[in-house]
Tab-separated table of C-alpha atoms in Angstrom:
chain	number	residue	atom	x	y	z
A	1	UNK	CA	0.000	0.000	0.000
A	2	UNK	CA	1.013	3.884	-0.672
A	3	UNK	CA	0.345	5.993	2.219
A	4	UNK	CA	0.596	9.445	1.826
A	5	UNK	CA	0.818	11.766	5.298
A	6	UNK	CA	-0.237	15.255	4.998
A	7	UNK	CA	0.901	17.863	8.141
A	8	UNK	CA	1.567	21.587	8.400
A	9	UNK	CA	4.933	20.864	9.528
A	10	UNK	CA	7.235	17.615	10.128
A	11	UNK	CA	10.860	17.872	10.835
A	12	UNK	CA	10.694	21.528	11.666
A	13	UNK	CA	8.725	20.328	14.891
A	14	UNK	CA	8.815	18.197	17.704
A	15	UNK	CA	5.205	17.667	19.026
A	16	UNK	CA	2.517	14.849	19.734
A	17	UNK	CA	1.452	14.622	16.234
A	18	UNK	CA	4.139	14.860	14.335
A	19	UNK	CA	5.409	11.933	16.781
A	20	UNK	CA	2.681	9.641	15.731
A	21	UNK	CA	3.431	10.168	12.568
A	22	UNK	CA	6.805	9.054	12.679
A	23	UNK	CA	5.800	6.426	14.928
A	24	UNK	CA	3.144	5.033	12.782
A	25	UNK	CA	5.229	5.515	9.496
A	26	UNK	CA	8.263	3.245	11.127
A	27	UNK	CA	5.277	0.438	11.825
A	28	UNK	CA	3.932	1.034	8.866
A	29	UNK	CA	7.274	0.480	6.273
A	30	UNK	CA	8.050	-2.495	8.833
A	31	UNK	CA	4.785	-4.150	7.354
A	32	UNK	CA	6.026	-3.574	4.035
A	33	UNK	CA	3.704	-0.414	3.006
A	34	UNK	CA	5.503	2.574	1.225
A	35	UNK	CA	4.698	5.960	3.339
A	36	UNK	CA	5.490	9.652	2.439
A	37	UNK	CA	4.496	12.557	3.989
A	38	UNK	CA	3.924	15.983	3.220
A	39	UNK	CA	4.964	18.600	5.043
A	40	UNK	CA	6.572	22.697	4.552
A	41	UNK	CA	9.429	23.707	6.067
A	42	UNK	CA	11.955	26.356	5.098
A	43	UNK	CA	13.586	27.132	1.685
A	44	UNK	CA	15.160	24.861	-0.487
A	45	UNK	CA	15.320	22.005	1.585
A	46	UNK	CA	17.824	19.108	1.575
A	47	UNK	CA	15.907	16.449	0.557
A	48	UNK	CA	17.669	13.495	2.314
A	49	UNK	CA	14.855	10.964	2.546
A	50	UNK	CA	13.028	10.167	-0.572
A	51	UNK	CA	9.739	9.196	1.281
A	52	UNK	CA	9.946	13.035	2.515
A	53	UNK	CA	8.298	15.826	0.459
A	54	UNK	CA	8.754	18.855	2.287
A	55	UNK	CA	7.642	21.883	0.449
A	56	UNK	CA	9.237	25.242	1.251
A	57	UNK	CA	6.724	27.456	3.010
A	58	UNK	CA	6.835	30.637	4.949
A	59	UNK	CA	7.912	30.837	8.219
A	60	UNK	CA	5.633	31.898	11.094
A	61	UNK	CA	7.658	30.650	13.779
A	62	UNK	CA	11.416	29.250	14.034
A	63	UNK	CA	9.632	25.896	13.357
A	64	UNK	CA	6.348	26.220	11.793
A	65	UNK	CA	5.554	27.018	8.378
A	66	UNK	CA	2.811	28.109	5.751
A	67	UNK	CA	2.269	26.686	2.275
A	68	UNK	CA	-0.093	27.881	-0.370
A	69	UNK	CA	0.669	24.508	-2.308
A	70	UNK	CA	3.628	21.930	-3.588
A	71	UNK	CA	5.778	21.657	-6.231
A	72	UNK	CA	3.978	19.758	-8.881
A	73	UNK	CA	6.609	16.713	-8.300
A	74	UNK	CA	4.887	16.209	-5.085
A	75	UNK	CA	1.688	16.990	-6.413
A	76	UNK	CA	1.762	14.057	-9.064
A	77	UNK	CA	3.958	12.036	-5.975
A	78	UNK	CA	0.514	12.265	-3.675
A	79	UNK	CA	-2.035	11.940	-6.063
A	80	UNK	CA	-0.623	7.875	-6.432
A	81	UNK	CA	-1.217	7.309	-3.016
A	82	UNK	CA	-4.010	4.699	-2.657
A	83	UNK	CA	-4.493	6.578	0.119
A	84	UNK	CA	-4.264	10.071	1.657
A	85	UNK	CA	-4.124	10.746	5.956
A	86	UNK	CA	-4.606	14.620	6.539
A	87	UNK	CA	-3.563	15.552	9.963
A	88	UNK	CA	-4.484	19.212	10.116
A	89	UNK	CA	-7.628	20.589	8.995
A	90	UNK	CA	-6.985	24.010	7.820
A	91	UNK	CA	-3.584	24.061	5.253
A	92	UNK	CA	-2.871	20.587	4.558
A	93	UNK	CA	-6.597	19.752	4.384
A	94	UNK	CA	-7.617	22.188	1.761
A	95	UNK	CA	-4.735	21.032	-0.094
A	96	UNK	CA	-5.821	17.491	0.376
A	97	UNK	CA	-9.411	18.634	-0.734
A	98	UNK	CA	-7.658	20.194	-3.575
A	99	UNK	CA	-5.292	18.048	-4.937
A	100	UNK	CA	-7.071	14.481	-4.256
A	101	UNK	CA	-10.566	14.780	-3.645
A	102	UNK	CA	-11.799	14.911	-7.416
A	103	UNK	CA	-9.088	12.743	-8.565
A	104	UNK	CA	-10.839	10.099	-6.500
A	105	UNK	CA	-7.901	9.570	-3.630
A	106	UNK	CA	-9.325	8.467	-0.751
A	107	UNK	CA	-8.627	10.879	2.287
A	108	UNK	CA	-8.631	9.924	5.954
A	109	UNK	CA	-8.647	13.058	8.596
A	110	UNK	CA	-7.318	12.655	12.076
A	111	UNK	CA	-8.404	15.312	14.496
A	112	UNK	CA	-5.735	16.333	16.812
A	113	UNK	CA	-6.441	19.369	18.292
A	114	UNK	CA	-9.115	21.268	20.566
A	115	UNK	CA	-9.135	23.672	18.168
A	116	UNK	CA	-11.792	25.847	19.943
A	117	UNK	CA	-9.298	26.187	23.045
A	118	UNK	CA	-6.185	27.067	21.274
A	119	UNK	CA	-8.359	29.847	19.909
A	120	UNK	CA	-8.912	30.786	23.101
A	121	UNK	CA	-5.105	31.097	23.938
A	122	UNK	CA	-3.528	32.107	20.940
A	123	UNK	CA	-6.543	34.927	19.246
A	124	UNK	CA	-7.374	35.874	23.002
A	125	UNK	CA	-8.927	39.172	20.767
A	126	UNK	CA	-11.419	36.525	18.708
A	127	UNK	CA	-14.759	36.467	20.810
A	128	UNK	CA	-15.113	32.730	21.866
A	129	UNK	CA	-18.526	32.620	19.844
A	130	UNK	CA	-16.502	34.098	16.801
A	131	UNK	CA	-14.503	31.532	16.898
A	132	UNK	CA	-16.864	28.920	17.685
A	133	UNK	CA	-19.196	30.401	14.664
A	134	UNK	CA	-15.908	29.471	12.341
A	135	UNK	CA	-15.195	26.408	13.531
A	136	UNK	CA	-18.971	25.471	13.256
A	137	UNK	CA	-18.828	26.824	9.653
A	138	UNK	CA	-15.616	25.077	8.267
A	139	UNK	CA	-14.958	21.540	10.398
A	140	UNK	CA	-18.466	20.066	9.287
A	141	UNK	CA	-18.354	20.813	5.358
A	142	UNK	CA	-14.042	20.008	5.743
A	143	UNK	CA	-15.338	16.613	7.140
A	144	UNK	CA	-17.930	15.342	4.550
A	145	UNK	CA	-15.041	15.888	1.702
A	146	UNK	CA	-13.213	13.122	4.279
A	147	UNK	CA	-13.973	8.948	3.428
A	148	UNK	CA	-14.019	8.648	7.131
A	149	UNK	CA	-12.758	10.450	10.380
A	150	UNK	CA	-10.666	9.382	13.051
A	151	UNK	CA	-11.497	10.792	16.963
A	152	UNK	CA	-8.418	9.676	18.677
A	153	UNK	CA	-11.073	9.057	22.437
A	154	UNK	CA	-14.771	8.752	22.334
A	155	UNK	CA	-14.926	12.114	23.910
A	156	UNK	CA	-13.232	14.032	21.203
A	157	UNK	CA	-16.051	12.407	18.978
A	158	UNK	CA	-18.515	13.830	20.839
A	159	UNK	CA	-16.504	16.830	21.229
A	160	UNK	CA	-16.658	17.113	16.895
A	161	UNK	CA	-20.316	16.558	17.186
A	162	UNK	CA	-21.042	19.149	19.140
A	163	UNK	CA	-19.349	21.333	16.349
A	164	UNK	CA	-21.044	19.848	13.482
A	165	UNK	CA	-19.564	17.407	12.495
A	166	UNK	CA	-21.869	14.358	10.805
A	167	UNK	CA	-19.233	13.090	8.912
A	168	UNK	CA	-18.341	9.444	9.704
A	169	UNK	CA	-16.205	9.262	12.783
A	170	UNK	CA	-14.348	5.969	13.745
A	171	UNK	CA	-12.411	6.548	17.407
A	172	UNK	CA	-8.673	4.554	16.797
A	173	UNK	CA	-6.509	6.002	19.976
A	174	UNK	CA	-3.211	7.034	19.734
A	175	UNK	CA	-0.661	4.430	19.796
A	176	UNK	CA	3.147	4.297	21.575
A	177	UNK	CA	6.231	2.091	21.576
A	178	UNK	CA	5.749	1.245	25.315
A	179	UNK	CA	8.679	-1.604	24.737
A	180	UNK	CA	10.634	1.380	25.445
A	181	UNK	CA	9.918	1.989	28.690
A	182	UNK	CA	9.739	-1.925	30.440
A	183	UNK	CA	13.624	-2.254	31.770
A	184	UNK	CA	14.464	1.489	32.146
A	185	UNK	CA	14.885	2.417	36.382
A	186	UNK	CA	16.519	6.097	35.900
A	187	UNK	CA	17.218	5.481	39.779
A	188	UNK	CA	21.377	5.889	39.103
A	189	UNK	CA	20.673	9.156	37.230
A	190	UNK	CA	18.389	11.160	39.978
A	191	UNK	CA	21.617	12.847	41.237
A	192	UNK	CA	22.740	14.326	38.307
A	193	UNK	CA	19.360	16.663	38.064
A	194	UNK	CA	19.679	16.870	42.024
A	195	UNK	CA	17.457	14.445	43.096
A	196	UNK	CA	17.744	12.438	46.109
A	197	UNK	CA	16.785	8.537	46.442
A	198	UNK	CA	13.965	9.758	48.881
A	199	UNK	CA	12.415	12.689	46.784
A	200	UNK	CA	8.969	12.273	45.235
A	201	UNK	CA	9.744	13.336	41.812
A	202	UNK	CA	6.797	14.940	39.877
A	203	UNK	CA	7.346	15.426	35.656
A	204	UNK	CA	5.657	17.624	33.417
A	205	UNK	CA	6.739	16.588	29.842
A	206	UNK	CA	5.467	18.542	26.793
A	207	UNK	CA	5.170	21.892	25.719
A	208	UNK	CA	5.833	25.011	27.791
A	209	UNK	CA	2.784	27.535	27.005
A	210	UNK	CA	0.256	28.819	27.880
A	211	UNK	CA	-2.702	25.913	26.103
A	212	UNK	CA	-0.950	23.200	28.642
A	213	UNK	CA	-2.488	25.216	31.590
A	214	UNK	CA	1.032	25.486	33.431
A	215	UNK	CA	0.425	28.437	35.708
A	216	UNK	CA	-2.382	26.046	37.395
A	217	UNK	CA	0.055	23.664	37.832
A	218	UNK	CA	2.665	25.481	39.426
A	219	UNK	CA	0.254	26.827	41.824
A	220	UNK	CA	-0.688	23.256	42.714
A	221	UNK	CA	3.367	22.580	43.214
A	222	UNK	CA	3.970	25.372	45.295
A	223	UNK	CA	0.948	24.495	47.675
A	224	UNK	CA	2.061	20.639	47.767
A	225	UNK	CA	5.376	21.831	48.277
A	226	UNK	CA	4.968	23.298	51.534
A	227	UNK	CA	3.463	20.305	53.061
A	228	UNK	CA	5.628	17.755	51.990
A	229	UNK	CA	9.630	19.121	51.269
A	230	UNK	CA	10.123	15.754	49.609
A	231	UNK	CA	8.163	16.882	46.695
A	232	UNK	CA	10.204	17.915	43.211
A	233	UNK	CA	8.854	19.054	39.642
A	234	UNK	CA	11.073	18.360	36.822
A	235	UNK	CA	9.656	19.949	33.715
A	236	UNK	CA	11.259	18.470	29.991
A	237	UNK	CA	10.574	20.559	27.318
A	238	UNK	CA	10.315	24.469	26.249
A	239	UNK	CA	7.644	27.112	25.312
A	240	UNK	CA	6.787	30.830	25.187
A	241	UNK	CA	5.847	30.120	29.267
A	242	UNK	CA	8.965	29.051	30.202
A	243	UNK	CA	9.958	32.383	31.596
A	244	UNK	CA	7.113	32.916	33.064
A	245	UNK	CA	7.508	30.027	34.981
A	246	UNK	CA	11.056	30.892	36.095
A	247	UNK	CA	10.139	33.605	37.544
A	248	UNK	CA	7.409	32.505	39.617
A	249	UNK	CA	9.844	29.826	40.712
A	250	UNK	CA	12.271	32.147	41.505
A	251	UNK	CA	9.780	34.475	43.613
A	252	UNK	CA	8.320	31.779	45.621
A	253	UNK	CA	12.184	30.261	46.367
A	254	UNK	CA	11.563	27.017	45.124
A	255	UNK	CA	14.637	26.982	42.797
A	256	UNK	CA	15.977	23.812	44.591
A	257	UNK	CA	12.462	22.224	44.114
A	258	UNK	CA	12.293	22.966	40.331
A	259	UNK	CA	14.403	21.869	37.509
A	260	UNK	CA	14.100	22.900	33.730
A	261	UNK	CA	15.686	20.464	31.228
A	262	UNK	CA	14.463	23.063	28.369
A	263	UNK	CA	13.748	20.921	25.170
A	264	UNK	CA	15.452	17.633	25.027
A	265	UNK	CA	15.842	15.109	21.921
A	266	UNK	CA	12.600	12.584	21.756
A	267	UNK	CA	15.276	9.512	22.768
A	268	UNK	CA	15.944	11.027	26.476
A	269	UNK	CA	12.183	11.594	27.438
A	270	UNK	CA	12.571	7.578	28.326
A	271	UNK	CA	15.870	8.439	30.534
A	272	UNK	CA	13.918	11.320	31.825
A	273	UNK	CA	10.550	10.079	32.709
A	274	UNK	CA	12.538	6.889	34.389
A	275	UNK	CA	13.528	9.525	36.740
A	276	UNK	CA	10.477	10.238	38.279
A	277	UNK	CA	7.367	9.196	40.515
A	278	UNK	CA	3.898	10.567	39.040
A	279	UNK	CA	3.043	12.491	35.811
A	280	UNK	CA	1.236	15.443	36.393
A	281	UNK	CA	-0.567	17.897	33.999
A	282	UNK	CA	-3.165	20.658	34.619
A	283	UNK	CA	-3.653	21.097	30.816
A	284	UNK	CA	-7.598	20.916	29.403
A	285	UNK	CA	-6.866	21.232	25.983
A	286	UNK	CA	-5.691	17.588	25.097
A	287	UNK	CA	-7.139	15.328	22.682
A	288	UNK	CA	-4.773	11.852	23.427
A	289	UNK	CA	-1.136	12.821	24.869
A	290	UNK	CA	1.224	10.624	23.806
A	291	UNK	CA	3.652	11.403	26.835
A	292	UNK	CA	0.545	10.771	29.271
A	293	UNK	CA	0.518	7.100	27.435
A	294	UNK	CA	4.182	7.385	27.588
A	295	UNK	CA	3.663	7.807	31.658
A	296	UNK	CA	1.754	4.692	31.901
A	297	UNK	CA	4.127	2.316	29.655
A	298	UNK	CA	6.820	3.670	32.273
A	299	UNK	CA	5.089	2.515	35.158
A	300	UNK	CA	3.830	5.968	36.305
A	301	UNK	CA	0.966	7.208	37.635
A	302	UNK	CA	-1.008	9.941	36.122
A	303	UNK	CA	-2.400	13.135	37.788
A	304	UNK	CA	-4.582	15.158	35.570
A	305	UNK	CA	-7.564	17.616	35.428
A	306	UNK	CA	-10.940	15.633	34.321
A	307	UNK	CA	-11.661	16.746	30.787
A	308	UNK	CA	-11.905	15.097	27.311
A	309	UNK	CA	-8.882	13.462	26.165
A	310	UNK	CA	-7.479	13.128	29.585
A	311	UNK	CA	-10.393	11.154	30.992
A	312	UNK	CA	-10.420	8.856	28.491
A	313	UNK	CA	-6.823	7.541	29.793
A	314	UNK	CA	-6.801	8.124	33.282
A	315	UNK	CA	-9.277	6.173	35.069
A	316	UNK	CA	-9.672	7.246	38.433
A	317	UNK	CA	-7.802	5.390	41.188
A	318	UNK	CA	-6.818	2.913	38.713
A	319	UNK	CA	-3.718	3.971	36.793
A	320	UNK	CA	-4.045	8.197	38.070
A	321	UNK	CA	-6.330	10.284	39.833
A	322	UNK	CA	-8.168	13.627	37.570
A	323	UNK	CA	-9.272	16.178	39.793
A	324	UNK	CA	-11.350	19.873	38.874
A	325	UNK	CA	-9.635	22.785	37.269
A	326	UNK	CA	-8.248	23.698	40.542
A	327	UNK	CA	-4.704	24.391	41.875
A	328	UNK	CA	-5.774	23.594	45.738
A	329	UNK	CA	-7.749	19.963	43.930
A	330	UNK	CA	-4.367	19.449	42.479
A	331	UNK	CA	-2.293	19.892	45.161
A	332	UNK	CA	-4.211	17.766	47.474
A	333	UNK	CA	-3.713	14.903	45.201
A	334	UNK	CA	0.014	15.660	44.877
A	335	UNK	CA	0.308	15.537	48.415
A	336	UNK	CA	-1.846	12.118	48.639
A	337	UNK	CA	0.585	10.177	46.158
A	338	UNK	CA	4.037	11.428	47.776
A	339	UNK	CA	2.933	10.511	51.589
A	340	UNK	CA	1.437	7.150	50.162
A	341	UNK	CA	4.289	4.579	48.851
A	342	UNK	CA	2.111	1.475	48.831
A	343	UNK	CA	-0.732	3.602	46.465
A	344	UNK	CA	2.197	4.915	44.437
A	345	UNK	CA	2.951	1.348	43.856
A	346	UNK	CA	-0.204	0.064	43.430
A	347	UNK	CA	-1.435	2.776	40.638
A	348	UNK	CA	2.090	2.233	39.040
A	349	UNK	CA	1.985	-1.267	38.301
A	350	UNK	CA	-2.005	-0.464	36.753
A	351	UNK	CA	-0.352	1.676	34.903
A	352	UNK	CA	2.001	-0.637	33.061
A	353	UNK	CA	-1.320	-2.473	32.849
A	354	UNK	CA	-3.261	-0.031	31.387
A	355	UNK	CA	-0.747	0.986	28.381
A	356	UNK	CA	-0.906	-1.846	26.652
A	357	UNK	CA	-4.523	-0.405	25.167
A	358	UNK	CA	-1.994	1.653	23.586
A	359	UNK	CA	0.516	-0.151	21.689
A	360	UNK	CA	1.649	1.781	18.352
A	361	UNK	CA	1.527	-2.153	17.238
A	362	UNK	CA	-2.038	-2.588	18.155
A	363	UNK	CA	-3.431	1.439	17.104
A	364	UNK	CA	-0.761	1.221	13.470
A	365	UNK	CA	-3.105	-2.186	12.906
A	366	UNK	CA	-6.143	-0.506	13.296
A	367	UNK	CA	-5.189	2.543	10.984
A	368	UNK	CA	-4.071	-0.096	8.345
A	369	UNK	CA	-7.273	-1.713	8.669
A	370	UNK	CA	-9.545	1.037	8.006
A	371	UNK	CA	-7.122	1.872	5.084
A	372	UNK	CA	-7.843	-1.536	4.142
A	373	UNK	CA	-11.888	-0.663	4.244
A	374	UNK	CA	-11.816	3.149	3.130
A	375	UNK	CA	-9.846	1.802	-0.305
A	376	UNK	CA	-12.343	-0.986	-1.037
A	377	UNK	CA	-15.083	0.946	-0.220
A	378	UNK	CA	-13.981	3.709	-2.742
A	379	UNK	CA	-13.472	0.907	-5.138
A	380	UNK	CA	-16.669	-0.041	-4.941
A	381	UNK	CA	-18.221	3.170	-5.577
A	382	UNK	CA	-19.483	3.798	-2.245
């Protein structure tokens, strides 16, 4: 089978989706399928890897990119795919719409994103019903042009439905390499990011702005913190927040509580996360973290804020706890799993448990099987 993989952006940027895209294209060209994916990036780039069509676009950050369209190489390159996965709605999907749709490619769409929160954060100007209104307007009519839709958690579904969306949705989760994470201990390595045997070490791993609902979260620290001065934070990765967040920990003296990596190649977040106790995130906006999966395949409990995406991983005193929007909720928790070893164990060893739902081998098989279906059904004229 030829896959084609349409994104924004690809090399240019380290994130959740462009991770299960590489993921799933490794499992994929192990099975024997051919996969290239589409992406911009900056000028006249070296192109390396054959199976990699990035188009030069223009840049909006140091890593992300805008395209108007591809060289026609790629153009005739994607339209023999036998099949086309779009993995953001607004410039890769209207080029998919453009480029495949009437030549009869089939196109798959993977919704990633709570696209009505990052609105929120990043057009704080747009009115939320503006931005609703648009969503409403485009995501529905994007959709039907789709052969089928893929919610990675039954809440995200209903999240799409509530915007519209009557397309046909099929929920596949996200998938991991959790083989990674089975032998790793991290203990001989807690010293070098000044951590003792006996600290509870909490780990925030992802991106540092303001969408991941930080500030929450180091409010929650800083109250835990006070009760319990075994309690740590180490935070891998790097954002637009990051200073923010320095400088809070620097004005409530908890710089010898607090450690930054800054952003770190994908290989050490296994070191890293073998470092520490419990995952914990504040953020609302997720659709299916892959480090929160990532957290459970190490063994690690999960500490979140109850809200789509989230609670369809963590299930409550089971593999995590999810608690309210609330720094004091949080904190209480935090507090909970650092005085309680035997829970920590307990919820740890569920955890383990509970990844294997997530296995990139298990989710890469269901993608290939509703390639399998989408293709057939297109053959047959439905």
């Amino acid at each position: 089978m030829r896959i084609g993989v349409m994104a924004d952006v690809y090399q240019t940027h380290l994130s959740g989706v462009t991770n299960h895209i590489r993921l799933n294209k490794e499992y994929f060209e192990g099975q024997g399928h051919q996969v290239y994916v589409f992406a911009f990036g900056p000028k006249n780039p070296t192109r390396q890897d054959e199976s990699l069509c990035i188009a030069p676009g223009l840049p909006l950050t140091h890593t992300y990119y805008w395209g108007a369209g591809y060289p026609q190489e790629f153009v005739r390159l994607l339209q023999s795919m036998d099949i086309v996965h779009v993995h953001h709605p607004f410039v890769s999907g209207r080029l998919a719409v453009k480029y495949c749709h009437d030549r009869g490619v089939p196109l798959v769409f993977t919704n990633h994103t709570r696209y009505d929160l990052y609105l929120r954060y990043y057009l704080p100007w747009m009115p939320p019903r503006l931005g609703e209104r648009y969503l409403k307007s485009y995501l529905p009519g994007f959709c039907r042009t789709m052969d089928c839709v893929i919610s990675p958690s039954q809440s995200i579904k209903q999240v799409l439905q509530t915007w519209g969306v009557d397309a046909n949705i099929r929920v596949i989760p996200n998938g991991v390499n959790t083989g990674l994470y089975k032998t790793n201990t991290g203990m001989l390595n807690r010293l070098a990011y000044g951590f003792r045997k006996e600290d509870v070490v909490l780990v925030y791993v992802g991106r540092v702005s303001k969408e991941k609902n930080l500030r929450t979260l180091f409010e929650a620290f800083r109250i835990a913190a006070a009760q319990n001065e075994r309690i740590k934070l180490l935070v891998v990765g790097d954002g637009p927040e990051r200073a923010y967040l320095a400088q809070y920990v620097l004005t409530h003296g908890l710089c010898d509580r607090v450690t930054f990596t800054g952003q770190v190649e994908y290989e050490r977040v296994v070191d890293l996360l073998a470092l520490a106790d419990v995952f914990v995130t504040a953020s609302i906006s997720e659709v299916m973290p892959l480090t929160l999966i990532e957290a459970l395949a190490a063994g690690m409990p999960v500490l979140g804020v109850a809200s789509p995406g989230i609670s369809d991983i963590v299930q409550d005193g089971f593999n995590g706890f999810t608690t309210r929007e609330d720094a004091q909720c949080l904190a209480e928790k935090i507090v909970v799993l650092a005085q309680d070893t035997a829970l920590r164990m307990r919820l740890s060893f569920q955890a383990r448990q509970s990844a294997q739902c997530y296995t990139v081998e298990r989710t890469a098989a269901q993608l290939l099987s509703l390639y399998t279906e989408v293709i057939a059904a297109r053959q047959a004229g439905r």
